[in-house]
XYZ file of C-alpha atoms in Angstrom:
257
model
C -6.107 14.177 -5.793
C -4.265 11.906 -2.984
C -0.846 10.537 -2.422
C 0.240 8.006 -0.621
C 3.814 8.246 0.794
C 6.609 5.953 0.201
C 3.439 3.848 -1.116
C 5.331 0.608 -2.595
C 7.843 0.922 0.686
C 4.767 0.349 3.061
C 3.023 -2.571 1.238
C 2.555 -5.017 4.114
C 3.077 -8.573 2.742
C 0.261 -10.297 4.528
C -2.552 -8.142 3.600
C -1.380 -7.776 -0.522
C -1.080 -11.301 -0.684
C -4.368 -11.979 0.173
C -5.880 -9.368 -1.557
C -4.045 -10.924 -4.756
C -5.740 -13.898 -4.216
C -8.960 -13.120 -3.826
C -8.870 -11.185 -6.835
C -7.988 -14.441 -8.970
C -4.260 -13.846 -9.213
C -2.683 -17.334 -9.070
C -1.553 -18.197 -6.050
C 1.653 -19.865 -7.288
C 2.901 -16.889 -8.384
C 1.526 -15.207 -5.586
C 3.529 -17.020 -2.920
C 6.818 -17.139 -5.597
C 6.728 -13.340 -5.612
C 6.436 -12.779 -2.287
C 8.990 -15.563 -1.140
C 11.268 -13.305 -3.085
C 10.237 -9.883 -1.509
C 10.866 -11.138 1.912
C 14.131 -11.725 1.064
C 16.939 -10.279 3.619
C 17.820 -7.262 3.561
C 20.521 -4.564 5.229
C 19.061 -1.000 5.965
C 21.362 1.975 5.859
C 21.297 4.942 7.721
C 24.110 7.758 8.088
C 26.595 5.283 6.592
C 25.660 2.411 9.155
C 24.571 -0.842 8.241
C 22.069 -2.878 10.354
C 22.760 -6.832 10.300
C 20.485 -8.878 7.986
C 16.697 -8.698 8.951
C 14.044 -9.882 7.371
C 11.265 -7.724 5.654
C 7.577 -7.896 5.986
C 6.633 -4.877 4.474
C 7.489 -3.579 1.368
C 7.428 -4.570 -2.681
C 9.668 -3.847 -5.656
C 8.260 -1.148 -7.856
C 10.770 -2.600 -10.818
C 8.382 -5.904 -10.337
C 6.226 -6.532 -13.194
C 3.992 -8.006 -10.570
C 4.067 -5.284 -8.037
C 1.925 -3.012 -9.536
C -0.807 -5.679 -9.854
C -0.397 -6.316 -5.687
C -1.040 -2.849 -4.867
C -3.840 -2.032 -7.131
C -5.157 -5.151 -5.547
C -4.868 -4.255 -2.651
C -5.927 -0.676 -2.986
C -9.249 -1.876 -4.952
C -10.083 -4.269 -2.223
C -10.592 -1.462 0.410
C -11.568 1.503 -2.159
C -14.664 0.662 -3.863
C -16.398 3.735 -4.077
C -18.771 4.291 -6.966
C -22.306 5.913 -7.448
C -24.030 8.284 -9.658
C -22.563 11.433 -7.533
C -18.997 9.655 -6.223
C -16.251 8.020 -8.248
C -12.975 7.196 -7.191
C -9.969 6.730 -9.843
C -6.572 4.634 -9.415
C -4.081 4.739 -11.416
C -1.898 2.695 -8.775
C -1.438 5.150 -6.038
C -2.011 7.902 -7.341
C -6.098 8.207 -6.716
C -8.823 10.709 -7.314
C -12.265 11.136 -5.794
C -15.019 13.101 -7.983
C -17.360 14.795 -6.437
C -20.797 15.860 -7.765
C -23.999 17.318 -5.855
C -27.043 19.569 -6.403
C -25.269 22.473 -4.629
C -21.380 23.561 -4.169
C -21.713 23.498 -0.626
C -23.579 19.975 -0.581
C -20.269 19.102 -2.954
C -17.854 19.997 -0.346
C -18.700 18.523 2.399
C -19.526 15.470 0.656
C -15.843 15.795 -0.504
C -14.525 16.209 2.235
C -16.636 13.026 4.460
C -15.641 10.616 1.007
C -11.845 11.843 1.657
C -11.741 11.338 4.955
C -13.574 8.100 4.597
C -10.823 7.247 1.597
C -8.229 7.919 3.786
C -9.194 5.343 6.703
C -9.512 3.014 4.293
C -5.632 3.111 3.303
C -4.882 3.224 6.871
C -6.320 -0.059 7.047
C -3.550 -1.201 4.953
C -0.948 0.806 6.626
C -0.711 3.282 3.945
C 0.382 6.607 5.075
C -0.789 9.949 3.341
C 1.075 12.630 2.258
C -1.050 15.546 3.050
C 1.239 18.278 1.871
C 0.604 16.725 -1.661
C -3.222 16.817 -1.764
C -4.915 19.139 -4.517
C -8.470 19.798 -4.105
C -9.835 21.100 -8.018
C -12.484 23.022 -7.968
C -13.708 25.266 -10.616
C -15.021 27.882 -8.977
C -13.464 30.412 -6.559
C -16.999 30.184 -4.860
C -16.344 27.021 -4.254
C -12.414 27.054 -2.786
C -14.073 29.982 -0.627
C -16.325 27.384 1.274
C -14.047 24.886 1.440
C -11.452 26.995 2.829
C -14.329 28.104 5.381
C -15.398 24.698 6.122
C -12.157 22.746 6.790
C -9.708 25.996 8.081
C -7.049 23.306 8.823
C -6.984 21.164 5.310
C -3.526 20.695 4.992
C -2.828 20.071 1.190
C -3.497 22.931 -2.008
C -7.270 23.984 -3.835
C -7.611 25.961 -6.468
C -8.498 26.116 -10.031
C -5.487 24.290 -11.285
C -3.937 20.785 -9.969
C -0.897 18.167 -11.386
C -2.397 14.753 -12.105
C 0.415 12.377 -13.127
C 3.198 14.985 -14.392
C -0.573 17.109 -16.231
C -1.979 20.039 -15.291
C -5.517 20.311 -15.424
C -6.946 23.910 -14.798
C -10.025 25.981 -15.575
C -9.755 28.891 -18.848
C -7.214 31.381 -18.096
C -5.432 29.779 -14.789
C -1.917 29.074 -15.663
C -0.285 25.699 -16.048
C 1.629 25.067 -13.081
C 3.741 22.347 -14.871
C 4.222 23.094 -18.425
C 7.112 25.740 -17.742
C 9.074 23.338 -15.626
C 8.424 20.598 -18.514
C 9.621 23.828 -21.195
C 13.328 23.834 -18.900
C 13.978 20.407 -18.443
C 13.577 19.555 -22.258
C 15.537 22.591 -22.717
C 18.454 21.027 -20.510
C 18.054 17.743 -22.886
C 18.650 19.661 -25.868
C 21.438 21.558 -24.749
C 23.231 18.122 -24.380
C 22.250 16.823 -27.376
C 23.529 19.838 -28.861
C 27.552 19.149 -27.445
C 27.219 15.405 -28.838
C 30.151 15.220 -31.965
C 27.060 13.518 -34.589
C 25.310 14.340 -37.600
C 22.376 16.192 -38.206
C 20.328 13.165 -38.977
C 21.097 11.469 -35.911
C 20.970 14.238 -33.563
C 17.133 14.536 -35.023
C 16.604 11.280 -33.740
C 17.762 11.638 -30.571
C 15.834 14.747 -30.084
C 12.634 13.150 -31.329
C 13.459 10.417 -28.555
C 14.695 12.513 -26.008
C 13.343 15.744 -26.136
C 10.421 16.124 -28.330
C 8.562 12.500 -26.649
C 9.343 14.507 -22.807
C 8.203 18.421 -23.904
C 4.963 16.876 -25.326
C 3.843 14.439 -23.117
C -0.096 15.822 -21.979
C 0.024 18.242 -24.691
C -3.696 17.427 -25.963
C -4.582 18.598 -22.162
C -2.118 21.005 -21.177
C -0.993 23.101 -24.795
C 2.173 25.289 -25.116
C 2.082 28.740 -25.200
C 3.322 30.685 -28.913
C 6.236 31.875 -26.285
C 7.046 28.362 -25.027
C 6.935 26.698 -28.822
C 9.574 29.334 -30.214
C 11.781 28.883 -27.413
C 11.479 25.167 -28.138
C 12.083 25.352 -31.886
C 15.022 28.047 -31.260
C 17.071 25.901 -29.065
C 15.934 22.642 -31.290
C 17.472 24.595 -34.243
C 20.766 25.716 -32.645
C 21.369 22.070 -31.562
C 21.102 21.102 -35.112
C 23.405 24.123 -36.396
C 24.965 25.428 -33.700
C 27.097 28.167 -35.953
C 24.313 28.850 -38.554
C 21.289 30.835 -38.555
C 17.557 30.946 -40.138
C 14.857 33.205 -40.796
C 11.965 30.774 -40.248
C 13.072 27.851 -37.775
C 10.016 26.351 -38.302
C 10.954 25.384 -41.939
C 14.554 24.726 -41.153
C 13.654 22.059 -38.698
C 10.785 20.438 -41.376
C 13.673 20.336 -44.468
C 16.058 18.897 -42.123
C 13.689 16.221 -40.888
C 13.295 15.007 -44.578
């Protein structure tokens, strides 16, 4: 699992827009969007303003069009696919899977399709974030050799790894984002709980809010029985902050009615 850094930031101009091209955008709107990223700009650091310069690098992740640029140009240098090597993009986030007769023949051919992956994005003037990198593998057999093999990998393996907000692990590794997810819709609740509204409405807003962010790569990564009463429990005293119930569970089904 890779990351780029600052990945939108470091889009040179030049090379997207002719990867946009050649991938059939139209060029129109190819040299309309970029007239409007090179727009001037003013960089700030410590409180100091530089004059007006203008930009050759860079794209606006709000752009409805920006998205297309870099997977454009990401594509153009990353095509990697065969019966035993895939690479995935969602964007920049990117995975390369792996798959030999052996585990050692699967590490190193890892590791050469990484290091391959990673010149490639050079070549763009992408810059990793190594610190970020998760290496799944679903044996411990198979962590031991890599660790033996490349001593001075800089980013995490194990049997667990955080693909866009998920954890993905192997049976009985914990989820190393779940109880983070568990706190933060906790937090939501907790406000929704000091808003002055009805029942009814504050429902809604923790359908919206709260329920839509707790659940999010459920299917994947499931709650624990622990995590789903401490969910209901603080669901239920946002609703009726002064009253209690026996069985939150059925509170929290009459009241959505």
């Amino acid at each position: 699992y890779m990351d780029c850094s600052k990945c939108y930031e470091r889009v040179d101009h030049k090379i997207a827009a002719e990867a946009a091209s050649k991938t059939g955008c139209n060029p129109t709107i190819v040299a309309l969007s970029f007239q409007m990223y090179k727009t001037d700009r003013i960089i700030q650091v410590h409180k100091s303003n530089t004059d007006t310069i203008g930009a050759q690098r860079g794209i606006l992740a709000g752009c409805a069009y920006a998205v297309h640029y870099l997977k454009a140009m990401i594509t153009k240098k990353q095509q990697v696919k065969d019966e035993d090597n895939e690479l995935r993009d969602y964007v920049d986030d990117m995975v390369i899977f792996k798959e030999e007769d052996t585990e050692e023949q699967t590490m190193e051919g890892l590791y050469n399709d990484l290091v391959a992956a990673k010149d490639k994005l050079t070549a763009v003037r992408q810059v990793m974030n190594n610190g970020k990198e998760h290496i799944f593998c679903q044996t411990k057999k198979g962590a031991q050799i890599w660790n033996d093999k490349f001593a001075d990998y800089k980013g995490r393996i194990g049997q667990a790894v955080i693909d866009l907000g998920i954890t993905f692990r192997t049976h009985q590794q914990k989820s190393l984002s779940k109880p983070k997810k568990v706190d933060d819709t906790v937090k939501v609740v907790r406000r929704i709980q000091s808003l002055g509204f009805s029942v009814k409405d504050k429902i809604k807003i923790i359908k919206t809010a709260a329920q839509s962010k707790a659940t999010y790569g459920a299917a994947v990564n499931p709650f624990t029985i622990a995590q789903i009463k401490v969910l209901r429990a603080k669901c239920t005293q946002a609703l009726w902050p002064k009253k209690y119930t026996a069985c939150r569970t059925v509170g929290l089904l009459i009241a959505d009615k």
